[in-house]
Coordinates of C-alpha atoms and ligand atoms in Angstrom, one line a residue:
M22 CA 108.8 99.7 42.3
D23 CA 105.0 99.6 42.6
K24 CA 105.3 99.7 46.3
V25 CA 107.4 102.9 46.1
I26 CA 105.0 104.6 43.7
S27 CA 101.9 103.7 45.8
Y28 CA 103.7 104.8 49.0
L29 CA 104.4 108.2 47.3
K30 CA 100.7 108.5 46.3
D31 CA 99.5 107.5 49.8
N32 CA 101.6 110.1 51.6
Y33 CA 101.1 112.9 49.1
N34 CA 99.1 115.1 51.5
D35 CA 101.8 114.9 54.2
Y36 CA 104.5 115.9 51.7
I37 CA 102.5 119.0 50.8
D38 CA 102.3 119.9 54.5
E39 CA 106.1 119.4 54.9
L40 CA 106.8 121.4 51.8
K41 CA 104.7 124.3 53.3
E42 CA 106.9 124.2 56.4
Y43 CA 110.0 124.3 54.3
I44 CA 108.7 127.2 52.3
S45 CA 107.7 129.1 55.4
I46 CA 111.4 129.7 56.3
P47 CA 112.4 133.0 54.6
S48 CA 115.8 131.8 53.4
I49 CA 116.7 134.8 51.2
S50 CA 120.4 134.5 50.6
T51 CA 121.0 138.0 49.5
S52 CA 119.6 139.6 52.6
S53 CA 121.8 140.0 55.7
E54 CA 118.6 140.3 57.7
N55 CA 117.8 136.7 56.9
K56 CA 121.1 135.3 58.0
N57 CA 119.6 133.3 60.8
D58 CA 116.8 132.0 58.6
M59 CA 119.5 130.5 56.4
K60 CA 120.7 128.5 59.4
V61 CA 117.2 127.5 60.4
C62 CA 116.6 126.3 56.8
A63 CA 119.8 124.4 56.6
D64 CA 118.8 122.6 59.9
F65 CA 115.4 121.9 58.4
V66 CA 117.0 120.3 55.3
K67 CA 119.4 118.3 57.4
A68 CA 116.6 116.9 59.5
K69 CA 114.6 116.0 56.4
L70 CA 117.7 114.1 54.9
E71 CA 118.0 112.2 58.1
A72 CA 114.3 111.3 58.1
A73 CA 114.7 110.2 54.5
G74 CA 117.2 107.6 55.6
M75 CA 120.6 109.2 55.0
N76 CA 122.9 107.6 57.5
K77 CA 125.4 110.4 57.5
T78 CA 124.4 114.1 57.4
E79 CA 126.5 117.2 58.0
I80 CA 126.2 120.9 57.9
F81 CA 129.3 122.5 56.5
E82 CA 129.7 126.1 57.6
T83 CA 131.2 128.5 55.0
E84 CA 132.1 132.1 54.9
G85 CA 128.6 132.6 53.6
H86 CA 125.6 130.3 54.1
P87 CA 125.9 126.7 55.2
I88 CA 126.0 123.7 52.8
V89 CA 123.9 120.7 53.8
Y90 CA 125.3 117.3 52.9
G91 CA 123.8 113.8 53.3
E92 CA 124.7 110.3 52.1
W93 CA 123.8 106.7 52.1
L94 CA 126.5 104.6 50.5
E95 CA 125.5 101.0 51.3
A96 CA 124.9 99.7 47.8
P97 CA 128.4 98.4 47.0
G98 CA 129.1 98.0 43.3
K99 CA 126.2 100.2 42.4
P100 CA 126.4 103.7 40.9
T101 CA 126.4 106.8 43.0
V102 CA 124.1 109.7 42.3
L103 CA 124.8 113.2 43.7
I104 CA 121.5 115.1 44.0
Y105 CA 122.0 118.9 44.0
G106 CA 119.6 121.6 45.0
H107 CA 119.4 124.9 46.7
Y108 CA 117.5 126.0 49.8
D109 CA 118.1 129.7 49.3
V110 CA 115.4 131.8 47.6
Q111 CA 115.2 135.2 45.8
P112 CA 114.0 138.3 47.6
V113 CA 110.2 138.9 47.5
D114 CA 109.9 142.5 46.4
P115 CA 107.8 144.1 45.0
I116 CA 105.8 142.7 47.9
D117 CA 102.5 144.5 47.0
L118 CA 102.2 142.5 43.8
W119 CA 101.8 139.2 45.6
D120 CA 98.2 137.9 46.0
S121 CA 99.1 136.0 49.1
P122 CA 102.0 136.3 51.6
P123 CA 105.2 134.9 49.9
F124 CA 106.2 132.8 52.9
E125 CA 102.7 131.4 53.7
A126 CA 102.1 128.8 51.0
E127 CA 98.7 128.9 49.5
I128 CA 97.1 126.3 47.3
K129 CA 95.0 127.5 44.4
D130 CA 94.1 125.6 41.2
N131 CA 96.3 122.7 42.1
K132 CA 99.3 125.0 42.4
I133 CA 101.3 125.9 45.4
Y134 CA 102.0 129.7 45.6
A135 CA 105.0 131.0 47.6
R136 CA 108.6 132.2 47.2
G137 CA 110.7 129.1 46.6
A138 CA 107.7 126.9 45.7
N139 CA 109.4 126.1 42.4
D140 CA 112.9 127.6 42.7
N141 CA 114.1 125.5 44.3
K142 CA 112.4 124.1 47.4
G143 CA 109.6 122.3 45.7
Q144 CA 111.9 120.8 43.1
N145 CA 114.6 119.6 45.6
F146 CA 112.1 118.3 48.1
V147 CA 110.8 115.8 45.4
H148 CA 114.1 113.9 45.6
I149 CA 114.2 113.8 49.3
K150 CA 110.8 112.3 49.4
S151 CA 111.4 109.7 46.7
V152 CA 114.5 108.5 48.5
E153 CA 112.5 108.3 51.7
A154 CA 109.8 106.2 50.0
F155 CA 112.4 103.6 49.0
F156 CA 113.6 103.3 52.6
N157 CA 110.1 103.1 54.0
T158 CA 109.1 100.4 51.6
H159 CA 112.3 98.4 51.0
G160 CA 114.6 99.6 53.9
K161 CA 117.2 100.5 51.4
L162 CA 118.1 102.1 48.0
P163 CA 119.2 100.2 44.8
L164 CA 122.1 102.7 44.5
N165 CA 124.3 105.0 46.5
V166 CA 123.0 108.5 47.1
K167 CA 124.6 111.8 48.1
F168 CA 122.7 115.0 48.6
I169 CA 124.2 118.5 48.5
I170 CA 121.7 121.3 49.1
E171 CA 123.3 124.7 49.2
G172 CA 122.2 128.2 50.3
E173 CA 124.0 130.4 47.8
E174 CA 122.8 129.4 44.3
E175 CA 121.0 132.7 43.9
I176 CA 124.2 134.6 44.6
G177 CA 126.4 132.5 42.3
S178 CA 127.5 129.7 44.6
P179 CA 130.8 131.3 45.6
N180 CA 131.4 129.1 48.6
L181 CA 130.1 125.8 47.1
E182 CA 132.7 126.4 44.3
K183 CA 135.5 126.5 46.9
F184 CA 134.0 123.6 48.8
L185 CA 133.9 121.5 45.7
A186 CA 137.6 122.1 44.9
T187 CA 138.6 120.8 48.3
Q188 CA 136.0 118.0 48.7
K189 CA 136.2 116.1 45.5
E190 CA 136.4 112.7 47.3
L191 CA 133.3 113.5 49.4
L192 CA 131.3 114.5 46.4
K193 CA 132.7 111.8 44.0
C194 CA 129.8 110.3 42.0
D195 CA 128.7 108.8 38.7
A196 CA 126.1 111.5 37.9
V197 CA 124.7 114.7 39.3
L198 CA 120.9 114.9 39.3
I199 CA 119.4 118.4 39.5
S200 CA 115.8 119.6 39.3
D201 CA 116.1 123.4 39.0
T202 CA 115.1 124.1 35.4
S203 CA 111.8 124.1 33.4
M204 CA 109.8 121.5 31.5
Y205 CA 109.2 122.4 27.8
G206 CA 105.5 122.7 28.6
P207 CA 102.9 121.5 31.1
G208 CA 103.0 117.8 31.4
I209 CA 105.8 117.4 28.9
P210 CA 108.7 115.3 30.3
T211 CA 111.9 117.2 29.7
V212 CA 115.6 116.6 30.2
S213 CA 117.9 119.6 29.6
Y214 CA 121.5 119.3 28.5
G215 CA 122.7 122.9 28.6
L216 CA 122.6 126.1 30.6
R217 CA 123.7 129.6 29.7
G218 CA 126.4 131.3 31.7
L219 CA 126.3 134.8 33.1
A220 CA 128.5 137.8 33.3
F221 CA 127.1 140.4 35.6
M222 CA 128.4 144.0 35.5
E223 CA 127.6 147.2 37.3
V224 CA 128.6 150.5 35.8
F225 CA 128.8 153.9 37.4
V226 CA 128.9 157.3 35.6
T227 CA 129.8 160.5 37.4
G228 CA 129.3 164.0 36.0
P229 CA 129.7 167.1 38.2
N230 CA 130.9 166.7 41.8
R231 CA 127.4 167.3 43.3
D232 CA 123.7 167.4 42.3
L233 CA 123.0 170.7 40.6
H234 CA 120.0 172.9 39.9
S235 CA 119.0 171.9 36.3
G236 CA 118.1 175.5 35.5
S237 CA 121.3 177.2 36.8
F238 CA 123.6 174.5 35.4
G239 CA 121.6 172.6 32.8
G240 CA 123.2 173.0 29.4
S241 CA 126.7 173.7 30.7
V242 CA 127.7 170.4 32.0
A243 CA 126.9 166.7 31.1
N244 CA 124.1 164.9 32.7
P245 CA 125.3 161.5 33.7
I246 CA 121.9 159.9 33.2
N247 CA 121.6 161.2 29.7
E248 CA 125.2 160.0 29.0
L249 CA 124.6 156.6 30.6
A250 CA 121.4 156.0 28.6
R251 CA 123.3 156.9 25.4
M252 CA 126.1 154.4 26.3
I253 CA 123.7 151.6 27.2
S254 CA 122.0 152.1 23.8
R255 CA 125.3 151.6 22.1
L256 CA 125.8 148.2 23.7
I257 CA 123.3 146.4 21.5
D258 CA 121.8 147.4 18.1
E259 CA 118.2 147.3 16.8
N260 CA 118.8 143.9 15.4
G261 CA 119.7 142.5 18.7
V262 CA 123.4 142.3 17.9
I263 CA 125.8 143.1 20.7
Q264 CA 128.3 145.7 19.7
I265 CA 131.2 144.8 22.0
P266 CA 134.2 144.0 19.8
G267 CA 135.1 140.3 20.1
F268 CA 131.9 139.4 22.0
Y269 CA 130.9 136.6 19.6
D270 CA 134.4 135.2 19.0
D271 CA 134.1 132.1 21.2
V272 CA 130.4 131.3 20.5
V273 CA 129.9 127.7 19.4
E274 CA 127.0 127.2 16.9
M275 CA 124.3 124.6 17.5
T276 CA 124.9 121.3 15.7
E277 CA 122.6 120.0 12.9
L278 CA 121.2 117.5 15.3
E279 CA 120.3 120.3 17.7
L280 CA 118.7 122.4 15.0
D281 CA 116.7 119.3 13.9
N282 CA 115.5 118.9 17.5
I283 CA 114.4 122.5 17.6
K284 CA 112.4 121.9 14.4
K285 CA 110.7 119.0 16.0
L286 CA 109.8 120.9 19.1
A287 CA 107.7 123.2 16.9
F288 CA 107.9 126.2 19.3
D289 CA 104.8 128.4 19.1
D290 CA 105.9 132.0 18.8
D291 CA 102.4 133.4 18.6
A292 CA 101.2 131.7 21.8
Y293 CA 104.4 132.8 23.5
A294 CA 103.9 136.4 22.5
K295 CA 100.3 136.3 23.5
E296 CA 101.0 134.9 26.9
L297 CA 103.5 137.7 27.5
D298 CA 101.2 140.3 26.0
V299 CA 103.6 141.6 23.4
K300 CA 102.6 142.3 19.8
E301 CA 105.7 140.5 18.4
L302 CA 108.8 138.8 19.7
H303 CA 112.2 140.6 19.5
G304 CA 115.7 139.2 19.5
E305 CA 118.8 138.7 17.5
K306 CA 118.0 138.6 13.8
G307 CA 118.5 135.4 11.9
F308 CA 117.8 133.0 14.8
N309 CA 114.6 131.4 16.0
T310 CA 113.2 131.8 19.5
L311 CA 114.7 128.6 20.9
Q312 CA 118.1 129.3 19.4
R313 CA 118.0 132.8 20.8
L314 CA 117.1 131.4 24.3
W315 CA 119.4 128.5 24.3
A316 CA 122.4 129.1 22.1
R317 CA 122.8 132.8 21.6
P318 CA 124.3 135.2 24.1
T319 CA 122.4 138.2 25.3
L320 CA 122.9 141.6 27.0
D321 CA 120.2 143.1 29.2
C322 CA 120.1 146.2 31.4
N323 CA 118.6 144.8 34.7
G324 CA 118.3 148.1 36.5
I325 CA 119.2 151.7 36.2
V326 CA 119.4 154.3 39.0
G327 CA 119.9 158.0 39.1
G328 CA 118.5 161.4 39.9
Y329 CA 115.1 162.1 41.4
T330 CA 112.5 159.4 41.3
G331 CA 110.2 160.5 44.2
E332 CA 106.8 162.0 44.0
G333 CA 106.2 165.1 41.8
A334 CA 109.0 167.0 40.0
K335 CA 112.4 168.0 41.2
T336 CA 114.6 169.9 38.7
V337 CA 117.9 168.3 39.4
L338 CA 120.9 167.7 37.3
P339 CA 122.3 164.7 39.1
S340 CA 125.9 164.0 39.8
K341 CA 125.7 160.2 39.4
A342 CA 124.0 157.4 37.6
S343 CA 124.5 153.7 37.6
A344 CA 123.2 150.6 35.9
K345 CA 123.3 146.8 36.3
I346 CA 123.9 145.0 33.1
S347 CA 124.0 141.2 32.6
M348 CA 125.0 139.1 29.7
R349 CA 123.9 135.5 29.3
L350 CA 126.7 133.4 27.8
V351 CA 127.0 130.3 25.7
P352 CA 129.8 127.9 25.2
N353 CA 132.7 128.8 24.9
Q354 CA 132.4 132.3 26.3
T355 CA 133.7 132.9 29.8
P356 CA 132.5 135.5 32.2
E357 CA 136.1 136.7 32.8
K358 CA 136.9 137.4 29.1
I359 CA 133.4 138.8 28.4
G360 CA 133.7 141.0 31.5
E361 CA 137.0 142.4 30.2
L362 CA 135.7 143.0 26.7
F363 CA 132.6 144.8 28.2
E364 CA 134.8 147.0 30.3
A365 CA 137.1 147.9 27.5
Y366 CA 134.2 148.8 25.2
F367 CA 132.3 150.7 27.8
R368 CA 135.3 152.8 28.6
Q369 CA 135.9 153.3 24.9
I370 CA 132.4 154.7 24.2
A371 CA 132.5 157.0 27.3
P372 CA 132.7 160.7 26.5
E373 CA 135.5 162.8 28.0
H374 CA 133.1 164.8 30.1
I375 CA 132.1 162.0 32.5
K376 CA 133.9 159.6 34.7
V377 CA 133.2 155.9 34.4
E378 CA 133.7 153.0 36.8
V379 CA 133.0 149.3 35.9
K380 CA 132.6 146.5 38.3
A381 CA 132.2 142.8 37.6
L382 CA 129.8 141.1 39.9
H383 CA 129.4 137.3 40.2
G384 CA 129.2 135.2 37.0
G385 CA 129.1 131.7 35.8
K386 CA 130.3 129.6 32.9
P387 CA 127.9 128.1 30.4
V388 CA 127.6 124.4 30.0
V389 CA 126.5 121.8 27.5
V390 CA 126.6 118.1 28.5
P391 CA 126.7 115.2 26.1
L392 CA 123.4 113.6 25.4
E393 CA 124.9 110.1 25.4
S394 CA 125.3 108.8 29.0
K395 CA 123.7 106.2 31.1
A396 CA 122.4 108.9 33.5
M397 CA 120.9 110.9 30.7
S398 CA 119.1 107.8 29.3
A399 CA 117.9 106.9 32.8
A400 CA 116.5 110.4 33.3
A401 CA 114.8 110.3 29.9
V402 CA 113.1 107.0 30.7
A403 CA 112.2 108.1 34.2
V404 CA 110.4 111.3 33.3
S405 CA 108.7 109.6 30.4
K406 CA 107.3 106.9 32.7
A407 CA 106.2 109.5 35.2
F408 CA 104.5 111.9 32.9
G409 CA 103.3 109.2 30.4
R410 CA 104.6 110.6 27.1
E411 CA 107.8 110.9 25.1
T412 CA 110.7 112.9 26.7
V413 CA 111.9 116.0 24.9
F414 CA 115.5 117.4 25.2
T415 CA 116.1 121.1 25.7
R416 CA 118.7 123.5 26.6
E417 CA 118.0 126.3 29.1
G418 CA 118.3 130.1 28.9
G419 CA 118.9 130.4 32.7
S420 CA 122.1 129.7 34.6
I421 CA 123.1 127.4 37.5
P422 CA 126.8 128.4 37.9
I423 CA 127.9 125.4 39.9
V424 CA 126.8 122.9 37.2
V425 CA 129.9 123.4 35.1
E426 CA 132.1 122.9 38.1
F427 CA 130.4 119.6 38.8
V428 CA 131.0 118.5 35.3
E429 CA 134.6 119.6 35.1
Q430 CA 135.8 118.9 38.7
L431 CA 133.8 115.7 39.4
E432 CA 134.0 114.6 35.8
A433 CA 130.4 113.4 36.0
P434 CA 127.5 114.2 33.7
A435 CA 125.0 116.7 35.1
I436 CA 121.4 115.7 34.5
L437 CA 118.9 118.6 34.4
M438 CA 115.6 117.0 35.2
G439 CA 113.6 120.1 35.5
L440 CA 110.1 120.1 36.9
G441 CA 109.2 123.8 36.8
L442 CA 107.4 125.8 34.1
D443 CA 108.6 129.0 32.6
T444 CA 105.2 130.5 33.6
D445 CA 105.7 129.7 37.3
N446 CA 106.9 133.3 38.0
I447 CA 110.2 132.3 39.6
H448 CA 112.1 135.4 40.8
S449 CA 108.9 137.3 40.5
P450 CA 105.7 137.9 42.5
N451 CA 103.3 135.0 42.8
E452 CA 105.9 132.3 42.2
H453 CA 104.2 128.9 42.1
F454 CA 104.7 125.2 41.4
S455 CA 102.3 122.8 39.9
L456 CA 101.3 120.1 42.4
E457 CA 101.0 117.8 39.4
S458 CA 104.7 118.4 38.8
F459 CA 105.5 118.0 42.5
H460 CA 103.7 114.6 42.5
Q461 CA 104.9 113.3 39.2
G462 CA 108.3 114.7 40.0
M463 CA 108.6 112.4 43.0
I464 CA 107.6 109.5 40.9
A465 CA 110.1 110.5 38.2
S466 CA 112.8 110.7 40.8
A467 CA 112.0 107.2 42.0
Y468 CA 112.1 105.9 38.4
F469 CA 115.5 107.6 37.9
I470 CA 116.9 105.8 40.9
E471 CA 115.5 102.5 39.7
E472 CA 116.8 103.0 36.1
F473 CA 120.2 104.4 37.0
A474 CA 120.8 101.5 39.5
K475 CA 120.5 99.1 36.6
Ligands
BES25 N1 116.6 127.8 38.8 C1 117.2 128.9 38.3 C2 117.9 128.8 36.9 C3 116.9 128.4 35.8 C4 115.6 128.9 35.8 C5 117.4 127.7 34.8 C6 114.8 128.6 34.8 C7 116.5 127.4 33.8 C8 115.2 127.8 33.8 C9 118.3 129.4 39.3 O1 117.9 129.3 40.6 C10 118.6 130.8 39.0 O2 117.8 131.7 39.1 N2 119.9 131.1 38.6 C11 120.4 132.4 38.4 C12 121.8 132.3 38.6 C13 122.5 133.6 38.9 C14 121.9 134.3 40.0 C15 124.0 133.4 39.1 C16 120.0 133.0 37.0 O3 119.9 132.2 36.1 O4 119.8 134.2 36.9
MN26 MN1 116.6 131.1 40.9

């Protein structure tokens, strides 16, 4: 093991250069303009898996973006770990808020700044390099490894889900290892055991059949923006309670053990508020911040469009308005049922004088995995060794829709060995990843392989 660790240390600068190259490919999955970059990026990942010692690699084309697969299965009788990650990244806008170009990685204060630096290129590259270090020092791995690096996580993994259903044998494993979440704090080794799910809706409100002069018509006919705003405000009350009938029916409360764990984590509300520059925190009454983030569902308007938003004034009474609204879900809520309840309520509160259309966009189920498994223990030991202190266990507020499919369809525990920080600006300008995490993450990955092989 010492050889692997010192090999990782010795080659650290080369890994940063390779990560920079990975990051320079603008693999934005939502953007049709970047379709070819997705292919380039998939090829890049495949080549890296080969270089890391995988003796079979393959690119699986899908209706969307390609899935990259690699395996090395020459440790008979040893467990198999499936390492999952995604090579697609979020769009970069608003581009003017970036301090350096999003696809030209820049290193500042021991952090690497670029789109995808954390989410998820930096985090999945860690595992490719730890595997490579085993091959370059021992010529083999102490267990079997499969990699699945997809290009559609940021759009809800529609094609990986289909792929999984038909490729259970190929992906069969004893545990799924994923680094695509956050550590509890800088340098705090963390293993997460839960993710929230997501129901994403788009609503359209139509008033008159065309845009009108707000003087000639204002006061005689409903303004769809006013009406939409009123409807949105009826979705959630001032105590953070979502008003959709039946919304909370399937919510599973945290266990005593989990609540104890939260107490021990001693979350600092004041520091959190200060970092976000808000006077006080706000959320569902009766729950603490970590409960709200990990175990309570939420409803947020993510965007609202309508009328005139250009320079200066334009006295228009618009014909249409629309909004995107997402709900984070917790066990045992499902995006299907929540989507239906949302639509029923939204239609119910719509006044007669407007037309309403409701569309469900992609979603994902929430997941909580048992804390007792060999893989979970191996991960806890691994990060603790790498970061030099005791591991904490967290749930996450974010979503990785494919995880629940791994758990249910492959019947394997999913281990969320996150290396990011919530302050890394993922999905936002100036995304970055701590090089300390990058470095210790490779070491943690190597320890996981060693521990899980036992
Ligand atoms: N890596 C994130 C998820 C994440 C971030 C989990 C931080 C925990 C902490 C992932 O790439 C992501 O952004 N997922 C989306 C999923 C959605 C687009 C279906 C999300 O959570 O919004
Ligand atoms: Mn993301």
